[in-house]
Structures are given as structure tokens and as C-alpha cells.
């Protein structure tokens, strides 16, 4: 045995026997820093011959943020190159690397770098010539800028970019780049599919979990600078003293990484924990309570970010309970926060007292209030007008609020896109909405230009993502869902980046730089969200998920008390056709868009096919531009979605040689679940709609495997992330066919 081991070791040392990739569980995310292969290792070793500690003699002692930047660089280079370059106090070597701000590094102060345009968080990475020697500098105006620069520099090595003649300047396009955690204080996570909450309130403030630092480091590596710790369906308890002390401890851990803490506030907190009889925003006692509560928070957390509010929405309390407006409510909190520099992120996700079309409601409520909000209020608007569906057109509030800063909220957690088990890379979805044209100021008025403030000159800008992070070892419930956290951060930093380029970066850092792996995996990711749209809600359908849990198909569901909790409300399918008429002959939601866009969406001839049934009720036999009938097209889309998942499985099964066995097996197992559920979605949807269309399937297309009655009886009892009680399944209920 010993001899055999020795022989194996010798062979491995000689490189004659390929060592299997060491097992990984994904915990290290995209910050793995594995030893680079040649020729990259030698090239980069030559390019970074020395790291210069230029803090001696500088105006300030290095901050913890600056020390983190340096240690990250050391850690990254040690991993990638096999050893960290030597640290010296002077640039004695050609190809020395130095990092810092003009204040923290005397050499940089003398170099007179053009840092003015970089703002508070941007960075420059430059190759300079110093007395004939090439020196690489990572420089910024602030220490957190240096930290971002250090991660960006490491990314160059992680993705095999050249380090010659670097001339990079980067600054965030948006100010607030925030994760919204829907984490409850009991440790559950609403719509969370990655295990329990990472915040362990029971052990704070004394024993902060080391994970908080890892979390903050990962956020910093992609430029995320804020975190809302608790669910928007908020408990007032978070504002009590014991919790605030815990929040302060957490804020202390996150701060050096540039991550500010925010809280979701409960509007009725003055009653629930303040002993008042009202939460009326115009009541002086209520205003005084909030002012004093905010003062208490800032004494504990001097750089506290502010509040996120879900008010008068889905049963949450709000100013309308007192006959006041959203502006009254938001301004009251804004006034309390303003002296301390805090902001209010007021959500526009409101609906209720349904008139005719839920898609119209947020617009109808908020547009009349434009101009009435105080300067430190942002309106937080979901990407689409209804709710994080696999595909929605842009929310008409983008472009309609000219005097109120609008920030965008997207869902990173995949509530409506297959939870953590289905592979769906959301980059293309975010990109689709960021690039969508509102036409608010003529052509080119993209959502990106609305939220980056350039279109209307907003005072504050931002983007929020509902986090998909939990206590699972791999953070997000699956390997590929890490990419959604990643792409959110990168696009919030720069909404003009391409989803595809970001996918490639992520794949290279997370798995491998081998082109035989990178190309097929990026292609698979880029098609993955469309595959989900196809097998769940093709051609502009929405909200066809089972009620409550949102797990699996339920296009037939009609029995919920509120009309807009029913999938039939959204599909409007009957014997004549399918789709929601939102043109002037229907709810006229289309009229909420700027003229040229409204005209394009209104006409059956010009509406993009992907939004067809969102805006139109279309006869089953209608001929589409493909020459096929609507019914045939619909069936083909469902089928195409399932086929795309089969193709992803085939692609992945050929890639075992490039991935460690643990992550390979996990992805393969989840793709198998996805295939089964994609088939379920397709078959159940076709089975239901066929009872209305009464049309045959196109030739060569397989019929659903089971009857509609069987699909209707399917029960999935264990849906994670559901805030209510999951349906009880009778023994006779089949599980997913
Ligand atoms: O999509 C819906 C979710 C709710 C969520 C709500 C919201 C936090 O099903 O679970 O509540 O959106 O965004 O407020």
C-alpha cells in the first residue's frame, strides 16, 4: 500500500498522472484564488515582482479598510501565484505594485494621478513608469476605493487578462448598491431557498459569526455597499434596544468592507413598541417618537444607512391607514433621518382594492405624488409592473417619476424562476430591463439612464436586489445561483456592462479558465433564463404559479378570494383565446408608457412577441409572424423550454473533467430536478390550456404524460421559503409526476 502511494505521489509529481480537482463545496464563491497554470503564473509573477508598503511617512495611519485591501491582495497573489511577492517599503524592483490613496501613500501623493473623476468609491489601476521602471498602482480617493481596486486587480489575474499597460478607471454609476434580505428575526427567510438566515441574532452582539466577514468581503468584491438586514414584511422588534445593539455589532463587522447597514422599518412601530395609540405620520407624538428612535440608532451606528419601507402593501401597515399619502409617510421618516444623513427607500410595490388591472396600480398611486417627496427619499420600484415574474415589460414608473429619485428593485432569489434548484442566470433579465427604453425623453431614455440619474438629474441613485443568501455552505442554495448575486453587484456598479461578459468572468473565477469549459457554460447560462420563461410563462404570460408557495404550475387556479391572486386572472384564457387585454380596449395599462412605446405595445403587429399575451387577448387561431397559430406557437415554446433543459444537462454531463467532483455532482443533480419540473410545467400547462383551445398539438409534439385532473391534484408539501403554511397533502395526492 505504502509503495503504491509512493509510486502515485511520484507519478503525480512528474505530472504523468492528472490529479483530480480537489473537492470544493462552493463556499469560496468566486474568490477561490487557485494556483494559476503556466504560462499565466510566470507571466504574472514577473509582472508583480514586489508589493510596496508605501504607508510609512504618509499623512494617516492605515485604516482597517486599507489593511483589508492589502491583505486581500496578498491572499489572492499567494493563492494564484503560489507565493506572495515580497513586501518592501520602496519600489526597488521594476514591476512593483503599490496601492493606496494619496493620503495613505506618500509615493502616490507625488505621482499626481488623475483621481478627481473617480468620486468616493472609484479606483484607477495604472501602469506607470518611475525612473525607467514599470510600476503598477491601484489608487483611489478613499480606502474603500482602494479595496474595490484590489478586487478588480485580482479579477484581472483570475480571468487571465494581460497586466501590461494597464489604464483602468472605474467608478460606480449608482450610489446605493444594496442587498435586501427578506430575513425574519426567527431565522426563516421569506422566499429564501438557501437555508436559514445568515444572521444569528441569538449570538449577537457578543459572538459575531465569522461568516459575516466573509459575506461582507464577497459583497465588497463586486461593489455592493449596503445591506438591509431584515424582511420588508418587518417586525417592529428590530427597532427595540436589544436588537439595535445587535445590529450595531453587525454593522461594526461589515463597516471596514464599505458595507452600510439599513433596516426595514414597520410603519406601525410607534404603536407596537412605542406605546402610542397611533402611527399617523402627521401626529406630533409619532414624529417625535421616530426622531428619537432614529437618534438612538445613530448613537449606536453613526453611519447607519436608513430605512426601507413596505407600507400599505399586502396587508402591511402604512400612512393610508390614517388617510395620509405615501408621501406623508415617507417624508415623516425622511425628516427624522435627514439630520443624520440617512435615506428612506420607499417601495412602490403596492396593490389592493383591485379595480381592473393590478399592473396599473403602483403607477396610479405614485405618479400624482411626484414632486411631493423630501430630498432623501428614493422610490424603490420593482423591474416590472406586477411582481418579479420570469418576464415582465418594464415598470411604467421608470420614466414617469421625474422629480423623485427612482431606484430599481430586482429579485436575486428565484421565487418565480425555479427557486435554487433550477439553473437560471438572471444577468440577461437584468440587462433586458436596464436596456429597455422608456422613451421618457425620446429614444435612448433607457431604464439604466433613469436609475443612474442622468435622465432626470436625480439627487440620489440606487439599485436593490432581494438577496438569495442563506446559511447553506454554498451561500445561495446552488452553485449557479452565486452567479446571480455576482451579476447583481456588477450591474449595480455599472449597468452598461454586458450580462454575457459578466457570466464569463464569473465562470472563469468560480470554475475554470479552460476555454473548453468557459464557452459552453457561458452559452448555457445565457440561454437559461429564457428556458425558464419558455417552460413556465411563454409569450408574455405571467403569474401561472401555484398559489402561495409559487412552487409548480397552477394555470387553472381560480378559487382565491382576491381576483389577482389567481392565475386565471392573469392568463384570461377561455375558448376564444388567451392573454390580458391591456390596450385601450381593455385596462389601458399600456397608456402608462410614453407615446412611442405605448403605440408599439398596443398594436398586435408591432408588440414584441415576448410581451404578446401581457398586452393582448389573442385568439387561439391567430397567425403570428412565424406563420404558426398562437396555439401552436405556445405549445412549441413550452416544448422548447424543456428541450433547452435537456441540452443543458447534456452540456454539463460532458464537462466533468473540468470541475471537482462535488460541485459537478451537485449541479448534475439539480439539473435532473429541473428537467423533471420543466416537463411538469409544460405538460400541466398544455393539458389545461388545451381544454380551452380544443386544438390538436402541432405534428410530432408529444402530448402531456398525464391528464389535467392528475396535474391539478399534484401536491408539493415541502416548498421552502413560503411564509404561510404549506398545503397539507392528502395521501392520495400524487407528487410531481
Ligand atoms: O413577490 C412577492 C412575494 C412576497 C413578498 C412581496 C414583496 C416580502 O411573494 O413574499 O413579500 O413580493 O415584494 O413585498
XYZ file of C-alpha atoms in Angstrom, residues 132-663:
532
model
C 12.535 53.851 -16.048
C 10.762 51.160 -14.052
C 7.243 49.963 -14.696
C 5.137 50.262 -11.569
C 1.529 49.164 -11.235
C -0.623 51.331 -8.999
C -4.047 50.699 -7.542
C -5.176 54.117 -6.412
C -8.329 55.798 -5.195
C -9.518 58.810 -3.273
C -10.684 56.725 -0.348
C -9.681 53.458 1.263
C -12.821 51.683 0.156
C -11.992 52.686 -3.408
C -8.616 51.004 -2.935
C -10.365 47.875 -1.671
C -12.588 47.796 -4.755
C -9.479 48.355 -6.877
C -7.665 45.456 -5.205
C -10.527 43.103 -6.057
C -10.623 44.436 -9.616
C -6.889 43.883 -9.973
C -7.156 40.314 -8.722
C -10.021 39.761 -11.143
C -7.615 40.500 -13.989
C -5.404 37.632 -12.877
C -8.316 35.360 -12.049
C -9.656 35.766 -15.583
C -6.277 35.656 -17.386
C -6.128 39.277 -18.556
C -2.928 40.979 -19.509
C -1.272 43.194 -16.917
C 0.729 45.143 -19.479
C -0.052 48.846 -19.938
C -2.990 48.967 -17.577
C -5.145 52.030 -17.884
C -8.302 51.280 -15.959
C -10.530 53.864 -14.312
C -13.814 52.785 -12.832
C -16.431 54.382 -10.650
C -19.871 53.197 -9.722
C -22.736 54.546 -11.811
C -25.164 54.146 -8.915
C -24.691 55.317 -5.339
C -26.737 52.797 -3.355
C -25.989 49.208 -4.347
C -27.974 47.320 -1.831
C -28.960 43.783 -0.925
C -32.410 43.435 0.606
C -32.555 40.435 2.893
C -36.038 39.115 3.459
C -34.784 37.562 6.691
C -37.123 37.221 9.630
C -35.909 37.536 13.191
C -36.778 33.881 13.853
C -34.150 32.846 11.296
C -36.526 31.976 8.466
C -36.126 33.697 5.123
C -39.150 34.701 3.091
C -38.696 33.338 -0.419
C -35.259 32.114 0.595
C -34.002 28.849 -0.828
C -30.529 28.661 0.690
C -31.333 27.570 4.196
C -31.825 29.715 7.262
C -30.861 33.340 7.666
C -27.153 34.036 7.984
C -27.860 36.460 10.828
C -27.734 34.589 14.109
C -29.457 37.099 16.369
C -29.179 34.868 19.400
C -25.362 35.126 19.478
C -25.111 38.810 18.666
C -23.723 41.130 19.838
C -21.124 39.035 21.655
C -20.212 36.382 19.168
C -20.497 37.546 15.567
C -20.296 34.612 13.194
C -17.089 34.656 11.075
C -19.396 34.331 8.100
C -20.384 37.980 8.388
C -16.897 38.955 7.381
C -16.887 36.504 4.502
C -20.235 37.871 3.390
C -19.002 41.444 3.529
C -15.855 40.530 1.652
C -17.881 38.893 -1.124
C -20.145 41.947 -1.334
C -17.159 44.290 -1.467
C -15.578 42.227 -4.230
C -18.476 43.177 -6.510
C -19.065 46.671 -5.198
C -22.190 46.134 -3.089
C -22.176 48.857 -0.431
C -25.380 48.398 1.531
C -27.433 45.702 3.170
C -30.957 45.791 4.540
C -30.777 43.130 7.221
C -34.434 42.248 7.714
C -37.564 41.408 5.783
C -39.717 44.194 4.337
C -42.604 42.405 5.995
C -40.927 43.798 9.045
C -41.198 43.067 12.705
C -41.137 46.167 14.877
C -38.875 44.263 17.271
C -35.840 45.093 15.160
C -36.169 48.679 16.391
C -36.043 47.750 20.061
C -32.905 48.432 22.042
C -31.700 44.806 22.361
C -31.902 44.294 18.618
C -30.329 47.641 17.810
C -27.337 46.681 19.928
C -27.044 43.502 17.868
C -27.391 45.465 14.635
C -24.631 47.800 15.800
C -22.287 44.858 16.393
C -23.024 43.542 12.939
C -22.516 46.980 11.425
C -19.104 47.061 13.089
C -18.103 43.858 11.307
C -19.398 44.975 7.919
C -18.113 48.570 8.029
C -14.460 48.009 7.007
C -15.740 46.416 3.800
C -17.644 49.541 2.850
C -20.974 47.902 3.641
C -23.571 50.117 5.296
C -26.419 48.723 7.297
C -30.078 49.643 6.687
C -33.233 48.323 8.325
C -36.687 47.561 7.053
C -38.996 49.561 9.316
C -42.524 48.679 10.319
C -44.762 51.659 9.902
C -46.795 50.840 12.980
C -43.733 50.503 15.240
C -44.724 53.568 17.316
C -47.786 51.635 18.431
C -46.234 48.203 18.743
C -43.057 49.110 20.603
C -43.527 52.793 21.351
C -46.698 52.639 23.386
C -48.507 55.201 21.226
C -52.068 54.763 20.098
C -51.440 55.868 16.540
C -48.771 55.755 13.831
C -50.306 58.680 11.930
C -47.360 60.350 10.189
C -48.737 63.823 10.834
C -49.203 63.278 14.547
C -46.556 65.217 16.503
C -46.084 62.409 19.027
C -45.456 59.921 16.231
C -42.967 62.252 14.588
C -41.211 62.778 17.887
C -41.066 59.029 18.503
C -39.398 58.389 15.162
C -36.985 61.291 15.611
C -35.926 59.941 18.958
C -35.692 56.337 17.661
C -33.537 57.486 14.777
C -31.344 59.427 17.191
C -30.878 56.286 19.254
C -29.923 54.308 16.144
C -27.323 56.867 15.083
C -25.777 56.961 18.524
C -25.199 53.230 18.137
C -24.411 53.202 14.403
C -23.071 56.580 13.281
C -23.036 55.610 9.588
C -26.453 53.909 9.575
C -27.874 53.983 6.026
C -31.586 54.463 6.614
C -34.932 52.701 6.271
C -36.617 50.517 3.686
C -40.410 50.560 3.811
C -43.141 48.315 2.564
C -46.234 50.237 3.519
C -49.879 49.879 2.546
C -48.993 46.776 0.610
C -50.120 43.186 1.077
C -51.604 43.954 4.481
C -48.610 45.856 5.884
C -49.478 48.995 7.836
C -48.911 52.372 6.249
C -49.932 56.008 6.105
C -53.163 55.186 4.255
C -54.411 53.605 7.477
C -54.696 57.218 8.670
C -55.957 58.721 5.438
C -52.467 60.001 4.605
C -50.453 59.530 1.433
C -47.280 57.600 0.722
C -45.517 60.958 0.565
C -46.737 61.874 4.075
C -45.394 58.588 5.405
C -42.078 58.665 3.580
C -41.439 62.323 4.409
C -42.058 61.822 8.100
C -39.336 59.165 8.230
C -37.126 61.160 5.874
C -37.311 64.157 8.194
C -36.219 62.017 11.114
C -33.263 60.643 9.132
C -32.191 63.809 7.326
C -30.149 65.403 10.147
C -28.053 62.218 10.264
C -27.625 61.758 6.517
C -29.923 58.723 6.223
C -32.293 57.900 3.383
C -35.727 56.325 3.005
C -36.221 53.689 0.335
C -39.999 53.654 -0.057
C -41.299 50.715 -2.040
C -43.729 51.206 -4.884
C -44.870 47.584 -4.732
C -48.438 48.353 -3.751
C -51.705 46.907 -4.854
C -55.008 46.179 -3.277
C -58.624 47.157 -3.524
C -58.340 45.881 -7.051
C -60.034 47.935 -9.659
C -59.499 46.388 -13.034
C -55.796 45.781 -13.505
C -53.137 45.232 -10.887
C -50.461 46.250 -13.419
C -51.780 49.832 -13.241
C -51.945 50.349 -9.524
C -48.478 51.463 -8.469
C -48.401 53.979 -11.278
C -51.825 55.312 -10.429
C -50.859 55.781 -6.791
C -47.402 57.259 -7.176
C -47.410 59.450 -10.268
C -49.699 62.043 -8.635
C -47.193 62.215 -5.762
C -44.181 63.017 -7.956
C -42.538 66.151 -6.586
C -44.030 65.684 -3.116
C -41.230 63.614 -1.594
C -38.476 65.112 0.519
C -34.934 65.070 -0.888
C -33.696 61.981 0.982
C -36.477 59.698 -0.257
C -35.990 57.208 -3.075
C -38.884 55.327 -4.597
C -37.919 51.673 -4.874
C -39.609 50.240 -7.945
C -39.680 46.590 -8.985
C -38.407 45.971 -12.505
C -41.847 45.053 -13.791
C -45.319 46.386 -13.002
C -46.677 43.297 -11.231
C -44.137 41.226 -9.331
C -40.798 39.572 -10.112
C -42.171 37.340 -12.890
C -39.868 35.363 -15.205
C -40.543 38.090 -17.745
C -42.321 41.397 -17.411
C -42.158 44.529 -19.507
C -40.537 47.468 -17.772
C -42.405 49.123 -14.939
C -44.040 52.309 -16.303
C -42.901 54.183 -13.189
C -39.454 54.271 -14.804
C -39.668 57.420 -16.835
C -42.790 58.722 -15.112
C -41.237 59.998 -11.875
C -39.175 62.943 -12.962
C -38.802 64.680 -9.634
C -38.487 61.672 -7.356
C -35.356 59.534 -7.459
C -36.408 56.081 -8.587
C -34.215 53.122 -7.732
C -34.790 49.685 -9.172
C -35.506 46.562 -7.162
C -34.851 43.176 -8.719
C -35.197 39.746 -7.221
C -31.980 37.764 -6.978
C -33.684 34.959 -5.100
C -35.611 32.964 -7.701
C -39.098 32.956 -6.231
C -40.665 32.719 -9.673
C -37.745 31.222 -11.572
C -37.337 27.763 -10.148
C -36.063 28.522 -6.637
C -32.476 27.421 -6.037
C -32.872 24.171 -7.908
C -33.374 25.413 -11.468
C -30.402 26.833 -13.280
C -31.399 30.316 -14.399
C -28.776 33.005 -14.805
C -30.528 36.308 -14.268
C -27.965 38.546 -15.988
C -29.972 38.626 -19.227
C -33.115 39.557 -17.295
C -31.450 42.459 -15.501
C -29.816 43.555 -18.732
C -33.139 43.393 -20.566
C -34.769 45.846 -18.181
C -31.727 48.115 -17.812
C -31.530 48.497 -21.572
C -35.285 48.820 -22.078
C -36.218 52.198 -23.496
C -38.833 54.219 -21.628
C -38.837 56.926 -24.337
C -39.474 59.380 -21.499
C -37.152 61.945 -23.097
C -37.152 60.495 -26.592
C -35.260 57.488 -27.881
C -32.408 56.270 -25.671
C -34.156 57.009 -22.359
C -33.240 53.607 -21.008
C -34.070 52.366 -17.537
C -30.322 52.424 -16.840
C -30.332 56.149 -17.575
C -33.371 56.679 -15.383
C -31.826 54.981 -12.384
C -28.298 56.314 -12.835
C -29.877 59.750 -12.567
C -28.609 61.059 -15.880
C -32.065 61.346 -17.434
C -33.792 63.455 -14.795
C -30.869 64.592 -12.652
C -31.821 62.592 -9.570
C -30.101 63.607 -6.341
C -29.578 60.021 -5.200
C -29.394 56.833 -7.227
C -29.537 53.156 -6.454
C -30.429 49.576 -7.179
C -31.540 46.883 -4.770
C -31.568 43.125 -5.137
C -33.596 40.773 -2.956
C -30.814 38.551 -1.637
C -30.605 34.839 -2.351
C -28.190 34.268 0.503
C -28.669 31.861 3.376
C -26.744 29.688 5.765
C -26.089 26.937 3.196
C -22.394 26.156 2.750
C -22.586 27.400 -0.825
C -24.405 30.568 0.318
C -27.115 30.632 -2.357
C -28.577 27.133 -2.367
C -26.816 26.151 -5.583
C -23.530 26.801 -7.317
C -25.043 28.655 -10.233
C -27.167 30.934 -8.076
C -23.934 32.505 -6.884
C -23.744 33.999 -10.366
C -26.952 35.921 -9.682
C -25.518 37.561 -6.587
C -22.413 38.302 -8.623
C -24.139 39.777 -11.665
C -26.387 41.934 -9.496
C -23.354 43.567 -7.888
C -21.510 44.064 -11.136
C -24.513 45.615 -12.908
C -25.355 47.835 -9.954
C -21.793 49.147 -10.219
C -22.051 49.599 -13.961
C -25.418 48.968 -15.628
C -23.802 49.230 -19.062
C -21.765 46.045 -18.609
C -22.893 43.037 -20.586
C -24.522 40.089 -18.866
C -22.517 37.768 -21.066
C -19.159 39.314 -20.198
C -20.087 39.120 -16.520
C -21.084 35.460 -16.883
C -17.731 34.751 -18.442
C -15.872 36.495 -15.624
C -17.834 34.556 -13.064
C -17.300 31.187 -14.750
C -13.571 31.778 -15.025
C -13.280 32.730 -11.371
C -15.719 30.198 -9.974
C -14.819 27.159 -12.012
C -12.127 27.264 -14.661
C -10.447 29.372 -17.304
C -10.278 26.453 -19.693
C -11.964 27.602 -22.908
C -13.421 24.134 -23.372
C -15.366 24.762 -20.187
C -15.921 28.513 -20.347
C -17.578 28.697 -23.772
C -20.246 26.006 -23.307
C -21.048 27.043 -19.744
C -21.441 30.713 -20.620
C -23.685 29.733 -23.536
C -25.726 27.534 -21.219
C -26.098 30.329 -18.674
C -27.055 32.888 -21.286
C -29.909 30.718 -22.552
C -31.045 29.513 -19.154
C -33.460 32.281 -18.134
C -35.216 32.116 -21.494
C -35.617 28.387 -20.976
C -37.461 29.027 -17.705
C -39.661 31.644 -19.371
C -40.462 29.111 -22.079
C -41.481 26.240 -19.840
C -43.264 28.401 -17.231
C -44.755 31.524 -18.789
C -44.033 31.907 -22.517
C -45.177 34.686 -24.853
C -45.889 37.216 -22.116
C -47.868 35.066 -19.695
C -47.294 35.747 -16.005
C -48.186 34.509 -12.550
C -49.129 30.987 -13.520
C -47.525 29.521 -10.398
C -49.343 27.571 -7.721
C -50.807 29.919 -5.122
C -48.838 30.890 -2.064
C -45.843 28.625 -2.394
C -45.335 29.548 -6.055
C -43.976 26.041 -6.483
C -45.008 24.441 -9.748
C -47.733 25.232 -12.263
C -51.269 26.309 -11.410
C -52.747 27.972 -14.522
C -56.197 26.619 -13.620
C -56.265 28.132 -10.113
C -59.356 30.322 -9.691
C -60.580 29.917 -6.142
C -58.571 32.504 -4.163
C -60.550 35.281 -2.548
C -58.699 38.152 -4.228
C -59.081 38.069 -8.005
C -55.419 38.903 -8.620
C -54.192 36.004 -6.519
C -55.490 33.670 -9.194
C -53.512 32.582 -12.248
C -56.736 32.649 -14.318
C -56.924 36.383 -13.618
C -53.598 36.772 -15.402
C -53.986 34.336 -18.281
C -57.609 35.214 -19.071
C -57.761 32.031 -21.110
C -61.146 30.982 -22.451
C -62.466 29.273 -25.510
C -61.839 32.374 -27.615
C -58.184 32.853 -26.770
C -55.657 33.786 -24.108
C -53.930 36.881 -22.724
C -54.708 40.092 -20.820
C -56.034 42.951 -22.896
C -54.127 45.948 -21.579
C -54.698 48.059 -24.681
C -57.216 50.909 -24.868
C -59.966 48.356 -25.457
C -59.015 46.647 -22.192
C -57.452 48.021 -18.998
C -55.354 50.518 -20.973
C -52.314 49.883 -18.784
C -50.412 50.411 -21.997
C -51.386 54.070 -21.780
C -49.000 54.451 -18.835
C -45.994 54.191 -21.138
C -44.558 57.056 -23.157
C -46.229 57.558 -26.522
C -43.961 55.670 -28.974
C -43.621 52.715 -26.628
C -47.345 52.626 -25.907
C -48.052 52.646 -29.645
C -45.603 49.804 -30.251
C -47.057 47.671 -27.464
C -50.667 48.420 -28.384
C -50.534 47.023 -31.859
C -50.663 43.288 -32.457
C -48.409 43.893 -35.433
C -45.602 45.600 -33.536
C -45.739 44.261 -29.998
C -42.625 42.138 -29.368
C -43.743 38.515 -29.258
C -42.245 38.100 -25.783
C -44.862 40.557 -24.447
C -47.753 39.427 -26.646
C -50.063 37.943 -24.021
C -49.098 40.530 -21.423
C -50.799 43.205 -23.507
C -53.268 41.365 -25.730
C -56.019 38.809 -25.592
C -55.280 36.770 -28.699
C -57.475 34.194 -30.452
C -56.036 30.686 -30.359
C -56.053 30.538 -34.132
C -54.375 33.921 -34.700
C -51.477 33.682 -37.171
C -48.269 35.067 -35.711
C -45.273 36.383 -37.622
C -43.814 32.877 -37.607
C -46.756 31.760 -39.734
C -47.906 29.483 -36.924
C -51.101 29.869 -34.951
C -50.888 31.242 -31.441
C -51.778 27.829 -30.032
C -49.038 26.067 -31.960
C -46.532 28.747 -31.028
C -47.431 28.460 -27.357
C -47.022 24.696 -27.356
C -43.715 24.963 -29.180
C -42.423 27.447 -26.627
C -43.291 25.177 -23.714
C -41.604 22.321 -25.533
C -38.584 24.399 -26.438
C -38.098 25.219 -22.761
C -37.952 21.552 -21.808
C -35.617 20.813 -24.698
C -33.309 23.588 -23.550
C -33.047 21.965 -20.129
C -32.207 18.607 -21.749
C -29.499 20.391 -23.718
C -28.107 21.969 -20.541
C -27.910 18.543 -18.951
C -26.085 17.148 -21.963
C -23.652 20.047 -21.924
C -22.964 19.664 -18.246
C -22.531 15.908 -18.418
C -19.628 16.416 -20.838
C -17.775 18.773 -18.509
C -16.843 16.503 -15.614
C -13.152 16.706 -16.481
C -13.033 20.432 -15.726
C -14.819 20.563 -12.369
C -14.229 18.992 -8.984
C -16.489 16.045 -8.407
C -18.504 17.593 -5.573
C -19.681 20.653 -7.443
